[in-house]
Amino acid sequence: MQSMYEYAVWRDSQDEVMRPGGLDLTRELLDVCEPKENAHVLDIGCGCGASLRLAQQRYGCYIFGLDISRQLLLRAKNRPSVYSLIQGDVNTLPLAENKFDLILLECVATIFGEETIFSTCRRLLKPGGKLLVTDLYARKGDGLPEIRKLRKGTCIQGIELKETTLRNLEACRLKLFHWADYSAVLKNFPMKTLSASLQIGMFEMVMAANSVNLGYYGMIAEK
Ligand SMILES: C[S@@+](CC[C@H](N)C(=O)[O-])C[C@H]1O[C@@H](n2cnc3c(N)ncnc32)[C@H](O)[C@@H]1O
């Protein structure tokens, strides 16, 4: 069965990224992280690998991508770049501990569940390593019970309030380094695409987004 992220509308989007903000946002946050040359960077749920190519070209990093979708990884593989790409489920894959200088979670923490993925990242990061997260979030909590009734495993169904995300980070012994609101990027993001690929009706999607005043954030944390 086709995964909701293998839809051509995502894959063929500008920059080949499947989230709001595109590579401009990744570039801005990578510049805050300042990874060193040869730093080991892992992108969990890397899709077509566009952010990894950026980390390699801009900083000379060693890049590693993990995604469950073979189709998206094959697309990444076809690009001129040196990768280690792994196909698998983040929840079951045994990755080496204390190995990475930087981990990217772009629009996936809401899919995997924050507490689970933050604690996995803490285990995989070297001491002092950084975690870069971008995702949807709720700017008010009233609508969250309705949002939780949407299709499971979608980014919108797993959104949290900022204070919950920061609490989850702390519970996983990761220190906040940088947090910024990027909700303006949602203005240029086609809700129609999101609703079609996640198989959530357009009306339901807009109602849900309004009920939580849907926002987008970028965050960097440190082990
Ligand atoms: C919203 S897309 C984000 C892709 C990419 N990070 C980006 O920003 O363009 C979510 C990605 O997570 C991957 N994914 C979903 N569940 C996964 C799992 N259990 N393990 C690994 N990857 C998964 C999907 O195949 C998809 O590429």
mmCIF file of C-alpha atoms and ligand atoms in Angstrom:
data_model
loop_
_atom_site.group_PDB
_atom_site.id
_atom_site.type_symbol
_atom_site.label_atom_id
_atom_site.label_comp_id
_atom_site.label_asym_id
_atom_site.label_seq_id
_atom_site.Cartn_x
_atom_site.Cartn_y
_atom_site.Cartn_z
ATOM 1 C CA MET A 1 0.000 0.000 0.000
ATOM 2 C CA GLN A 2 1.255 3.486 -0.847
ATOM 3 C CA SER A 3 2.358 5.401 2.232
ATOM 4 C CA MET A 4 0.799 8.820 2.732
ATOM 5 C CA TYR A 5 4.247 10.391 2.191
ATOM 6 C CA GLU A 6 4.907 8.745 -1.164
ATOM 7 C CA TYR A 7 2.349 10.880 -2.976
ATOM 8 C CA ALA A 8 3.830 12.638 -5.997
ATOM 9 C CA VAL A 9 2.589 16.007 -4.715
ATOM 10 C CA TRP A 10 5.075 15.701 -1.825
ATOM 11 C CA ARG A 11 7.973 14.101 -3.643
ATOM 12 C CA ASP A 12 7.779 16.532 -6.538
ATOM 13 C CA SER A 13 7.404 19.606 -4.359
ATOM 14 C CA GLN A 14 9.950 22.386 -4.670
ATOM 15 C CA ASP A 15 13.220 21.318 -2.954
ATOM 16 C CA GLU A 16 11.793 17.754 -2.589
ATOM 17 C CA VAL A 17 10.894 18.416 1.023
ATOM 18 C CA MET A 18 7.651 17.242 2.554
ATOM 19 C CA ARG A 19 6.942 19.964 5.080
ATOM 20 C CA PRO A 20 6.369 23.705 5.448
ATOM 21 C CA GLY A 21 9.359 26.045 5.368
ATOM 22 C CA GLY A 22 11.340 24.132 2.730
ATOM 23 C CA LEU A 23 15.117 24.147 2.629
ATOM 24 C CA ASP A 24 15.288 27.849 3.562
ATOM 25 C CA LEU A 25 14.167 26.992 7.075
ATOM 26 C CA THR A 26 16.597 24.050 7.299
ATOM 27 C CA ARG A 27 19.432 26.321 6.133
ATOM 28 C CA GLU A 28 18.583 28.940 8.762
ATOM 29 C CA LEU A 29 18.544 26.371 11.578
ATOM 30 C CA LEU A 30 21.654 24.548 10.350
ATOM 31 C CA ASP A 31 23.454 27.891 10.499
ATOM 32 C CA VAL A 32 22.490 28.147 14.188
ATOM 33 C CA CYS A 33 23.879 24.618 14.796
ATOM 34 C CA GLU A 34 27.110 25.324 12.855
ATOM 35 C CA PRO A 35 28.083 21.670 12.337
ATOM 36 C CA LYS A 36 31.826 21.135 11.884
ATOM 37 C CA GLU A 37 33.342 19.669 8.739
ATOM 38 C CA ASN A 38 33.067 15.850 8.874
ATOM 39 C CA ALA A 39 30.383 16.036 11.578
ATOM 40 C CA HIS A 40 28.104 12.965 11.542
ATOM 41 C CA VAL A 41 24.562 14.045 10.698
ATOM 42 C CA LEU A 42 21.548 11.709 10.838
ATOM 43 C CA ASP A 43 18.156 12.640 9.363
ATOM 44 C CA ILE A 44 15.379 10.460 10.814
ATOM 45 C CA GLY A 45 12.471 10.247 8.353
ATOM 46 C CA CYS A 46 14.751 11.792 5.731
ATOM 47 C CA GLY A 47 12.336 11.319 2.788
ATOM 48 C CA CYS A 48 14.190 12.261 -0.421
ATOM 49 C CA GLY A 49 17.278 13.392 1.536
ATOM 50 C CA ALA A 50 17.234 17.072 0.525
ATOM 51 C CA SER A 51 18.307 18.382 3.962
ATOM 52 C CA LEU A 52 21.172 15.904 4.105
ATOM 53 C CA ARG A 53 22.475 17.064 0.729
ATOM 54 C CA LEU A 54 22.377 20.605 2.080
ATOM 55 C CA ALA A 55 24.358 19.614 5.208
ATOM 56 C CA GLN A 56 26.935 17.904 3.023
ATOM 57 C CA GLN A 57 27.275 20.715 0.487
ATOM 58 C CA ARG A 58 27.220 23.620 2.951
ATOM 59 C CA TYR A 59 29.249 22.111 5.824
ATOM 60 C CA GLY A 60 31.040 19.042 4.460
ATOM 61 C CA CYS A 61 29.220 16.732 6.891
ATOM 62 C CA TYR A 62 29.056 12.942 6.717
ATOM 63 C CA ILE A 63 25.409 12.207 6.129
ATOM 64 C CA PHE A 64 23.157 9.343 7.178
ATOM 65 C CA GLY A 65 19.465 9.008 6.359
ATOM 66 C CA LEU A 66 16.821 6.714 7.778
ATOM 67 C CA ASP A 67 13.355 6.298 6.317
ATOM 68 C CA ILE A 68 10.735 3.585 6.180
ATOM 69 C CA SER A 69 9.942 4.297 2.520
ATOM 70 C CA ARG A 70 12.058 2.473 -0.053
ATOM 71 C CA GLN A 71 10.535 4.589 -2.804
ATOM 72 C CA LEU A 72 11.656 7.877 -1.224
ATOM 73 C CA LEU A 73 15.127 6.519 -0.403
ATOM 74 C CA LEU A 74 15.595 5.359 -3.997
ATOM 75 C CA ARG A 75 14.910 8.908 -5.052
ATOM 76 C CA ALA A 76 17.534 10.184 -2.620
ATOM 77 C CA LYS A 77 20.003 7.614 -3.921
ATOM 78 C CA ASN A 78 19.646 8.924 -7.454
ATOM 79 C CA ARG A 79 21.067 12.295 -6.457
ATOM 80 C CA PRO A 80 24.792 13.027 -6.749
ATOM 81 C CA SER A 81 25.749 12.811 -3.101
ATOM 82 C CA VAL A 82 27.594 10.496 -0.758
ATOM 83 C CA TYR A 83 25.129 8.932 1.652
ATOM 84 C CA SER A 84 24.554 6.124 4.006
ATOM 85 C CA LEU A 85 20.867 5.427 3.610
ATOM 86 C CA ILE A 86 19.032 2.954 5.771
ATOM 87 C CA GLN A 87 15.545 1.671 5.116
ATOM 88 C CA GLY A 88 13.724 0.778 8.295
ATOM 89 C CA ASP A 89 11.354 1.684 11.063
ATOM 90 C CA VAL A 90 12.865 4.102 13.562
ATOM 91 C CA ASN A 91 11.106 2.238 16.371
ATOM 92 C CA THR A 92 12.805 -1.078 15.706
ATOM 93 C CA LEU A 93 16.163 -0.227 14.182
ATOM 94 C CA PRO A 94 19.278 -0.801 16.291
ATOM 95 C CA LEU A 95 21.423 2.304 15.597
ATOM 96 C CA ALA A 96 24.773 2.901 17.279
ATOM 97 C CA GLU A 97 24.735 4.940 20.499
ATOM 98 C CA ASN A 98 26.707 8.189 21.013
ATOM 99 C CA LYS A 99 27.479 8.326 17.306
ATOM 100 C CA PHE A 100 25.974 11.513 15.869
ATOM 101 C CA ASP A 101 26.915 15.206 16.182
ATOM 102 C CA LEU A 102 23.578 16.351 14.808
ATOM 103 C CA ILE A 103 20.184 14.723 14.290
ATOM 104 C CA LEU A 104 17.431 16.224 12.128
ATOM 105 C CA LEU A 105 13.746 15.633 12.890
ATOM 106 C CA GLU A 106 11.865 17.613 10.274
ATOM 107 C CA CYS A 107 8.118 17.221 10.527
ATOM 108 C CA VAL A 108 8.441 13.765 12.057
ATOM 109 C CA ALA A 109 8.416 14.233 15.869
ATOM 110 C CA THR A 110 4.614 14.587 15.691
ATOM 111 C CA ILE A 111 4.445 11.323 13.711
ATOM 112 C CA PHE A 112 6.755 9.272 15.955
ATOM 113 C CA GLY A 113 5.604 10.745 19.287
ATOM 114 C CA GLU A 114 7.857 13.273 21.007
ATOM 115 C CA GLU A 115 8.836 11.367 24.133
ATOM 116 C CA THR A 116 9.819 8.231 22.223
ATOM 117 C CA ILE A 117 11.800 10.007 19.519
ATOM 118 C CA PHE A 118 13.502 12.525 21.834
ATOM 119 C CA SER A 119 14.780 9.723 24.054
ATOM 120 C CA THR A 120 15.970 7.756 20.988
ATOM 121 C CA CYS A 121 17.835 10.859 19.796
ATOM 122 C CA ARG A 122 19.451 11.369 23.208
ATOM 123 C CA ARG A 123 20.786 7.816 23.006
ATOM 124 C CA LEU A 124 22.145 8.274 19.472
ATOM 125 C CA LEU A 125 23.716 11.714 20.000
ATOM 126 C CA LYS A 126 27.276 12.222 21.168
ATOM 127 C CA PRO A 127 27.568 14.252 24.388
ATOM 128 C CA GLY A 128 27.232 17.899 23.286
ATOM 129 C CA GLY A 129 25.507 16.794 20.060
ATOM 130 C CA LYS A 130 22.551 18.786 18.747
ATOM 131 C CA LEU A 131 18.989 17.928 17.797
ATOM 132 C CA LEU A 132 17.266 20.070 15.152
ATOM 133 C CA VAL A 133 13.465 19.841 15.152
ATOM 134 C CA THR A 134 10.880 21.547 12.959
ATOM 135 C CA ASP A 135 7.212 20.711 13.285
ATOM 136 C CA LEU A 136 3.599 21.746 13.520
ATOM 137 C CA TYR A 137 2.357 22.777 16.960
ATOM 138 C CA ALA A 138 -0.784 23.916 18.740
ATOM 139 C CA ARG A 139 -0.797 27.583 19.747
ATOM 140 C CA LYS A 140 -3.875 26.959 21.892
ATOM 141 C CA GLY A 141 -5.055 23.763 23.538
ATOM 142 C CA ASP A 142 -8.869 23.944 23.195
ATOM 143 C CA GLY A 143 -9.030 21.898 19.993
ATOM 144 C CA LEU A 144 -6.517 19.191 20.953
ATOM 145 C CA PRO A 145 -9.114 16.546 21.972
ATOM 146 C CA GLU A 146 -10.684 16.818 18.474
ATOM 147 C CA ILE A 147 -7.264 16.752 16.788
ATOM 148 C CA ARG A 148 -6.455 13.469 18.570
ATOM 149 C CA LYS A 149 -9.455 11.873 16.812
ATOM 150 C CA LEU A 150 -7.874 12.464 13.356
ATOM 151 C CA ARG A 151 -6.015 9.719 11.509
ATOM 152 C CA LYS A 152 -3.198 8.263 13.650
ATOM 153 C CA GLY A 153 0.394 8.495 12.389
ATOM 154 C CA THR A 154 -0.182 11.869 10.727
ATOM 155 C CA CYS A 155 1.765 14.982 11.719
ATOM 156 C CA ILE A 156 -1.368 16.941 12.593
ATOM 157 C CA GLN A 157 -2.802 14.245 14.884
ATOM 158 C CA GLY A 158 0.363 14.272 17.028
ATOM 159 C CA ILE A 159 0.801 18.026 17.538
ATOM 160 C CA GLU A 160 1.552 19.372 21.006
ATOM 161 C CA LEU A 161 1.565 22.716 22.775
ATOM 162 C CA LYS A 162 4.971 24.420 23.047
ATOM 163 C CA GLU A 163 5.062 23.868 26.829
ATOM 164 C CA THR A 164 4.405 20.125 26.386
ATOM 165 C CA THR A 165 7.231 19.836 23.840
ATOM 166 C CA LEU A 166 9.638 21.640 26.185
ATOM 167 C CA ARG A 167 8.563 19.384 29.074
ATOM 168 C CA ASN A 168 9.123 16.277 26.914
ATOM 169 C CA LEU A 169 12.557 17.578 25.969
ATOM 170 C CA GLU A 170 13.484 18.098 29.603
ATOM 171 C CA ALA A 171 12.131 14.651 30.549
ATOM 172 C CA CYS A 172 14.561 13.192 27.972
ATOM 173 C CA ARG A 173 17.455 15.196 29.481
ATOM 174 C CA LEU A 174 17.957 17.392 26.428
ATOM 175 C CA LYS A 175 18.697 21.107 26.947
ATOM 176 C CA LEU A 176 16.898 23.761 24.931
ATOM 177 C CA PHE A 177 19.373 25.806 22.867
ATOM 178 C CA HIS A 178 17.083 27.707 20.463
ATOM 179 C CA TRP A 179 13.334 27.936 19.835
ATOM 180 C CA ALA A 180 11.534 30.154 17.291
ATOM 181 C CA ASP A 181 8.049 30.428 15.843
ATOM 182 C CA TYR A 182 7.870 30.058 12.051
ATOM 183 C CA SER A 183 4.082 29.979 11.682
ATOM 184 C CA ALA A 184 4.334 32.468 8.804
ATOM 185 C CA VAL A 185 5.577 29.614 6.567
ATOM 186 C CA LEU A 186 2.137 27.984 6.824
ATOM 187 C CA LYS A 187 0.677 30.812 4.724
ATOM 188 C CA ASN A 188 2.457 29.455 1.634
ATOM 189 C CA PHE A 189 1.775 25.826 2.469
ATOM 190 C CA PRO A 190 -1.008 24.165 0.461
ATOM 191 C CA MET A 191 -3.469 22.780 3.028
ATOM 192 C CA LYS A 192 -5.108 20.997 0.085
ATOM 193 C CA THR A 193 -1.966 18.879 -0.380
ATOM 194 C CA LEU A 194 -1.792 18.041 3.293
ATOM 195 C CA SER A 195 -5.465 17.123 3.452
ATOM 196 C CA ALA A 196 -5.300 14.944 0.286
ATOM 197 C CA SER A 197 -2.184 12.986 1.251
ATOM 198 C CA LEU A 198 -3.182 12.486 4.887
ATOM 199 C CA GLN A 199 -6.670 11.507 3.723
ATOM 200 C CA ILE A 200 -8.328 13.992 6.019
ATOM 201 C CA GLY A 201 -11.167 16.000 4.453
ATOM 202 C CA MET A 202 -10.353 19.621 3.609
ATOM 203 C CA PHE A 203 -13.165 20.972 5.808
ATOM 204 C CA GLU A 204 -12.139 18.782 8.758
ATOM 205 C CA MET A 205 -8.502 19.830 8.269
ATOM 206 C CA VAL A 206 -9.254 23.562 8.243
ATOM 207 C CA MET A 207 -11.567 23.259 11.268
ATOM 208 C CA ALA A 208 -8.904 21.274 13.139
ATOM 209 C CA ALA A 209 -6.155 23.778 12.249
ATOM 210 C CA ASN A 210 -8.279 26.702 13.419
ATOM 211 C CA SER A 211 -9.296 24.994 16.654
ATOM 212 C CA VAL A 212 -5.651 24.899 17.815
ATOM 213 C CA ASN A 213 -4.438 28.019 15.968
ATOM 214 C CA LEU A 214 -2.000 25.766 14.111
ATOM 215 C CA GLY A 215 1.591 26.987 14.137
ATOM 216 C CA TYR A 216 5.050 25.856 13.020
ATOM 217 C CA TYR A 217 8.250 25.960 15.074
ATOM 218 C CA GLY A 218 11.968 25.391 14.726
ATOM 219 C CA MET A 219 13.966 24.218 17.734
ATOM 220 C CA ILE A 220 17.500 23.169 18.561
ATOM 221 C CA ALA A 221 18.336 21.163 21.664
ATOM 222 C CA GLU A 222 21.600 19.817 23.026
ATOM 223 C CA LYS A 223 22.619 16.606 24.774
HETATM 224 C C1 LIG B 1 6.273 14.490 6.720
HETATM 225 S S1 LIG B 1 7.467 13.452 5.961
HETATM 226 C C2 LIG B 1 8.942 14.395 6.299
HETATM 227 C C3 LIG B 1 10.081 14.002 5.400
HETATM 228 C C4 LIG B 1 11.352 14.858 5.534
HETATM 229 N N1 LIG B 1 11.841 14.915 6.896
HETATM 230 C C5 LIG B 1 11.106 16.262 5.015
HETATM 231 O O1 LIG B 1 11.073 17.192 5.822
HETATM 232 O O2 LIG B 1 10.941 16.412 3.803
HETATM 233 C C6 LIG B 1 7.613 12.075 7.095
HETATM 234 C C7 LIG B 1 8.671 11.034 6.710
HETATM 235 O O3 LIG B 1 8.781 10.057 7.759
HETATM 236 C C8 LIG B 1 8.895 8.759 7.165
HETATM 237 N N2 LIG B 1 8.433 7.779 8.163
HETATM 238 C C9 LIG B 1 7.154 7.610 8.613
HETATM 239 N N3 LIG B 1 7.115 6.648 9.563
HETATM 240 C C10 LIG B 1 8.402 6.191 9.728
HETATM 241 C C11 LIG B 1 9.010 5.213 10.578
HETATM 242 N N4 LIG B 1 8.284 4.489 11.451
HETATM 243 N N5 LIG B 1 10.366 5.042 10.531
HETATM 244 C C12 LIG B 1 11.106 5.782 9.643
HETATM 245 N N6 LIG B 1 10.582 6.720 8.808
HETATM 246 C C13 LIG B 1 9.250 6.927 8.844
HETATM 247 C C14 LIG B 1 8.022 8.864 5.914
HETATM 248 O O4 LIG B 1 8.332 7.854 4.958
HETATM 249 C C15 LIG B 1 8.348 10.279 5.425
HETATM 250 O O5 LIG B 1 9.477 10.288 4.578
#
